[in-house]
Amino acid sequence: MANVKEDPEHRARRLAVRALEKQIANLETIRFEPAQLQQLKIRTLPMSFRENGELDFKPCFFKPYPADLLDYYNFKPLDEIQVPPDQKPSWQAMAICDIPSVDRPHIQCDMIYNIDGDDRLLRGELLALIRIILGVLSATSLVDHLITPVLLFSYMGPQHGRILQGHFDGDNLVVRYSKLYDFRKKNNYVVKLFTQWLLCHPTGNTKAK
């Protein structure tokens, strides 16, 4: 953050997220149990959807595209944020996108994971969220934002996927995540739901302490 005036609270959050990234990167854990997450100061909550695809909780930093207005939407790839994969087992962030807006820190990411999932959070999911949050907190153009929300689409074996929303609140990494959806069977609701969230809009106050 050279030559940029950084608020002490912003700096504290950036350093805390960096420390958390190092903690998780040094662990051999693949699937995290609730007690492990609590020890790491990671707060997990369910991500449930209404019939129209909208969320049932606050704070929510992403608003789904209206189901009756689904159309082509232009995402802007972010080359400046890199999320290095690892091999424990292998995973990769396939696309990291800035949701088109003015002065917004909201980021969307697709990732694939070479593992069969269950209801536990995965190492790669946590690292992807944390590394993106850290990347945005380190961006000088967004130094006024204390909250840097990430919407993550996580695809894994056998043919499943889920949606996660993550942000750092100053004390905890807060992760909401949906149930695993099965893509082996035709399900128009699931396809529509994921499409609505792929075309989402940023919302919420990201500057308040």
Tab-separated table of C-alpha atoms in Angstrom:
chain	number	residue	atom	x	y	z
A	1	MET	CA	0.000	0.000	0.000
A	2	ALA	CA	2.946	2.337	-0.670
A	3	ASN	CA	2.131	6.041	-1.151
A	4	VAL	CA	-1.504	5.464	-0.163
A	5	LYS	CA	-2.952	6.584	3.163
A	6	GLU	CA	-4.441	3.484	4.756
A	7	ASP	CA	-6.870	3.701	7.652
A	8	PRO	CA	-5.609	1.782	10.739
A	9	GLU	CA	-8.752	-0.367	10.742
A	10	HIS	CA	-8.239	-1.242	7.081
A	11	ARG	CA	-4.615	-2.155	7.730
A	12	ALA	CA	-5.581	-4.295	10.724
A	13	ARG	CA	-8.087	-6.219	8.614
A	14	ARG	CA	-5.616	-6.709	5.789
A	15	LEU	CA	-2.974	-8.082	8.143
A	16	ALA	CA	-5.502	-10.326	9.914
A	17	VAL	CA	-6.635	-11.833	6.608
A	18	ARG	CA	-3.024	-12.359	5.564
A	19	ALA	CA	-2.323	-14.173	8.843
A	20	LEU	CA	-5.405	-16.371	8.374
A	21	GLU	CA	-4.288	-17.289	4.869
A	22	LYS	CA	-0.931	-18.437	6.208
A	23	GLN	CA	-2.609	-20.475	8.940
A	24	ILE	CA	-4.806	-22.400	6.525
A	25	ALA	CA	-2.084	-22.804	3.903
A	26	ASN	CA	0.112	-24.482	6.520
A	27	LEU	CA	-2.568	-26.984	7.524
A	28	GLU	CA	-2.980	-30.440	6.001
A	29	THR	CA	-6.743	-30.400	6.570
A	30	ILE	CA	-8.890	-30.932	3.464
A	31	ARG	CA	-12.403	-30.910	4.966
A	32	PHE	CA	-12.936	-28.635	7.954
A	33	GLU	CA	-15.043	-29.628	10.940
A	34	PRO	CA	-17.039	-26.968	12.860
A	35	ALA	CA	-14.640	-27.011	15.824
A	36	GLN	CA	-11.656	-26.380	13.541
A	37	LEU	CA	-13.413	-23.475	11.854
A	38	GLN	CA	-14.337	-21.937	15.191
A	39	GLN	CA	-10.726	-22.171	16.338
A	40	LEU	CA	-9.620	-20.361	13.174
A	41	LYS	CA	-12.265	-17.649	13.773
A	42	ILE	CA	-14.229	-18.678	10.707
A	43	ARG	CA	-17.952	-18.238	11.212
A	44	THR	CA	-20.120	-20.419	8.973
A	45	LEU	CA	-23.804	-19.902	8.268
A	46	PRO	CA	-26.301	-21.468	5.867
A	47	MET	CA	-27.065	-19.812	2.551
A	48	SER	CA	-30.727	-20.417	1.822
A	49	PHE	CA	-32.737	-19.060	-1.083
A	50	ARG	CA	-36.316	-17.931	-1.487
A	51	GLU	CA	-38.410	-19.275	-4.354
A	52	ASN	CA	-37.393	-16.310	-6.541
A	53	GLY	CA	-33.698	-16.969	-5.905
A	54	GLU	CA	-33.169	-14.137	-3.411
A	55	LEU	CA	-31.555	-14.641	-0.023
A	56	ASP	CA	-33.197	-14.904	3.372
A	57	PHE	CA	-30.477	-13.214	5.457
A	58	LYS	CA	-28.495	-10.031	6.098
A	59	PRO	CA	-25.975	-8.697	5.486
A	60	CYS	CA	-26.192	-9.702	1.859
A	61	PHE	CA	-23.688	-8.133	-0.524
A	62	PHE	CA	-25.021	-9.589	-3.778
A	63	LYS	CA	-28.461	-9.343	-5.357
A	64	PRO	CA	-29.503	-11.994	-7.898
A	65	TYR	CA	-30.522	-11.033	-11.402
A	66	PRO	CA	-34.333	-11.118	-11.758
A	67	ALA	CA	-35.395	-14.513	-13.027
A	68	ASP	CA	-37.772	-13.003	-15.582
A	69	LEU	CA	-35.079	-10.748	-17.050
A	70	LEU	CA	-32.291	-13.262	-17.628
A	71	ASP	CA	-30.172	-11.997	-20.491
A	72	TYR	CA	-26.550	-11.628	-21.562
A	73	TYR	CA	-24.461	-9.855	-18.937
A	74	ASN	CA	-20.902	-8.670	-19.414
A	75	PHE	CA	-18.381	-9.600	-16.725
A	76	LYS	CA	-14.973	-7.968	-16.538
A	77	PRO	CA	-12.078	-10.390	-15.852
A	78	LEU	CA	-9.618	-9.204	-13.219
A	79	ASP	CA	-6.047	-9.978	-14.218
A	80	GLU	CA	-4.597	-8.142	-11.221
A	81	ILE	CA	-5.969	-10.598	-8.649
A	82	GLN	CA	-4.280	-13.982	-8.748
A	83	VAL	CA	-5.300	-17.005	-6.684
A	84	PRO	CA	-2.567	-19.657	-6.855
A	85	PRO	CA	-3.937	-23.223	-6.670
A	86	ASP	CA	-2.431	-26.076	-4.709
A	87	GLN	CA	-2.388	-29.861	-4.871
A	88	LYS	CA	-4.060	-30.976	-1.627
A	89	PRO	CA	-6.036	-32.198	-3.682
A	90	SER	CA	-5.943	-30.056	-6.784
A	91	TRP	CA	-8.262	-27.079	-7.195
A	92	GLN	CA	-8.200	-23.990	-9.349
A	93	ALA	CA	-9.929	-20.631	-9.525
A	94	MET	CA	-11.091	-20.599	-13.136
A	95	ALA	CA	-12.470	-17.071	-13.345
A	96	ILE	CA	-12.210	-14.043	-11.083
A	97	CYS	CA	-14.483	-11.200	-12.147
A	98	ASP	CA	-15.267	-7.685	-11.041
A	99	ILE	CA	-19.019	-7.176	-11.143
A	100	PRO	CA	-19.417	-4.062	-13.326
A	101	SER	CA	-20.054	-1.094	-11.067
A	102	VAL	CA	-18.541	2.144	-9.855
A	103	ASP	CA	-16.265	2.018	-6.813
A	104	ARG	CA	-17.329	-1.424	-5.611
A	105	PRO	CA	-15.050	-4.097	-4.098
A	106	HIS	CA	-17.390	-7.009	-4.870
A	107	ILE	CA	-15.724	-9.962	-6.595
A	108	GLN	CA	-17.133	-13.109	-8.155
A	109	CYS	CA	-15.152	-16.316	-8.695
A	110	ASP	CA	-15.689	-19.764	-10.241
A	111	MET	CA	-13.561	-22.640	-8.986
A	112	ILE	CA	-13.247	-26.345	-9.736
A	113	TYR	CA	-12.106	-28.934	-7.221
A	114	ASN	CA	-10.853	-32.455	-7.861
A	115	ILE	CA	-12.702	-33.922	-4.882
A	116	ASP	CA	-16.133	-35.263	-3.987
A	117	GLY	CA	-17.838	-32.784	-1.704
A	118	ASP	CA	-20.076	-33.053	1.339
A	119	ASP	CA	-21.517	-30.556	3.814
A	120	ARG	CA	-18.075	-29.518	5.113
A	121	LEU	CA	-16.130	-26.533	3.827
A	122	LEU	CA	-13.066	-27.434	1.801
A	123	ARG	CA	-9.514	-26.164	2.095
A	124	GLY	CA	-9.556	-24.791	-1.443
A	125	GLU	CA	-12.825	-22.947	-0.922
A	126	LEU	CA	-11.438	-21.177	2.138
A	127	LEU	CA	-8.136	-20.337	0.466
A	128	ALA	CA	-9.877	-19.007	-2.641
A	129	LEU	CA	-12.127	-16.744	-0.560
A	130	ILE	CA	-9.303	-15.525	1.668
A	131	ARG	CA	-6.834	-14.869	-1.152
A	132	ILE	CA	-9.381	-12.879	-3.122
A	133	ILE	CA	-10.356	-10.851	-0.040
A	134	LEU	CA	-6.676	-10.178	0.634
A	135	GLY	CA	-6.127	-9.169	-2.990
A	136	VAL	CA	-8.924	-6.615	-2.842
A	137	LEU	CA	-7.792	-5.265	0.546
A	138	SER	CA	-4.361	-4.768	-1.013
A	139	ALA	CA	-5.743	-2.821	-3.994
A	140	THR	CA	-4.949	0.879	-3.567
A	141	SER	CA	-8.005	1.910	-5.611
A	142	LEU	CA	-10.330	0.284	-3.054
A	143	VAL	CA	-8.608	1.370	0.162
A	144	ASP	CA	-11.781	3.153	1.349
A	145	HIS	CA	-13.643	-0.168	1.610
A	146	LEU	CA	-13.391	-2.171	4.832
A	147	ILE	CA	-15.580	-5.039	3.621
A	148	THR	CA	-14.610	-6.894	0.452
A	149	PRO	CA	-17.352	-9.416	-0.373
A	150	VAL	CA	-16.698	-12.473	-2.515
A	151	LEU	CA	-19.285	-14.641	-4.251
A	152	LEU	CA	-17.815	-18.063	-4.983
A	153	PHE	CA	-19.230	-20.770	-7.244
A	154	SER	CA	-17.579	-24.023	-6.222
A	155	TYR	CA	-17.827	-27.033	-8.541
A	156	MET	CA	-16.639	-30.473	-7.435
A	157	GLY	CA	-17.176	-34.197	-7.896
A	158	PRO	CA	-18.976	-36.191	-8.810
A	159	GLN	CA	-20.964	-33.441	-10.594
A	160	HIS	CA	-21.979	-31.061	-7.841
A	161	GLY	CA	-21.758	-27.374	-7.028
A	162	ARG	CA	-22.603	-24.823	-4.355
A	163	ILE	CA	-22.639	-21.065	-3.862
A	164	LEU	CA	-20.712	-19.283	-1.112
A	165	GLN	CA	-20.619	-15.678	0.087
A	166	GLY	CA	-17.587	-14.648	2.128
A	167	HIS	CA	-16.323	-11.490	3.794
A	168	PHE	CA	-14.102	-10.510	6.723
A	169	ASP	CA	-15.929	-8.510	9.410
A	170	GLY	CA	-12.873	-7.379	11.361
A	171	ASP	CA	-12.918	-10.324	13.750
A	172	ASN	CA	-14.057	-13.352	11.773
A	173	LEU	CA	-14.106	-14.670	8.261
A	174	VAL	CA	-17.857	-15.002	7.686
A	175	VAL	CA	-18.791	-17.692	5.174
A	176	ARG	CA	-22.317	-18.507	4.120
A	177	TYR	CA	-22.693	-21.511	1.863
A	178	SER	CA	-25.532	-23.312	0.171
A	179	LYS	CA	-26.213	-27.008	0.098
A	180	LEU	CA	-24.561	-29.057	-2.634
A	181	TYR	CA	-26.616	-29.144	-5.824
A	182	ASP	CA	-26.527	-32.235	-8.051
A	183	PHE	CA	-25.940	-31.495	-11.746
A	184	ARG	CA	-26.164	-35.133	-12.817
A	185	LYS	CA	-29.916	-34.783	-13.160
A	186	LYS	CA	-31.837	-32.198	-15.129
A	187	ASN	CA	-33.163	-29.579	-12.746
A	188	ASN	CA	-34.440	-26.330	-14.217
A	189	TYR	CA	-34.640	-24.656	-10.804
A	190	VAL	CA	-30.948	-25.240	-10.080
A	191	VAL	CA	-29.860	-24.026	-13.527
A	192	LYS	CA	-31.995	-20.916	-13.127
A	193	LEU	CA	-30.707	-20.293	-9.594
A	194	PHE	CA	-27.043	-20.480	-10.582
A	195	THR	CA	-27.683	-18.280	-13.636
A	196	GLN	CA	-29.393	-15.627	-11.515
A	197	TRP	CA	-26.418	-15.512	-9.179
A	198	LEU	CA	-23.863	-15.574	-11.980
A	199	LEU	CA	-25.547	-12.392	-13.238
A	200	CYS	CA	-25.844	-10.768	-9.804
A	201	HIS	CA	-25.480	-7.111	-8.817
A	202	PRO	CA	-23.421	-5.672	-5.935
A	203	THR	CA	-25.278	-4.268	-2.944
A	204	GLY	CA	-24.696	-3.418	0.711
A	205	ASN	CA	-22.513	-0.979	2.645
A	206	THR	CA	-18.841	-1.947	2.348
A	207	LYS	CA	-17.361	1.211	3.877
A	208	ALA	CA	-18.989	1.184	7.315
A	209	LYS	CA	-16.983	-0.001	10.306
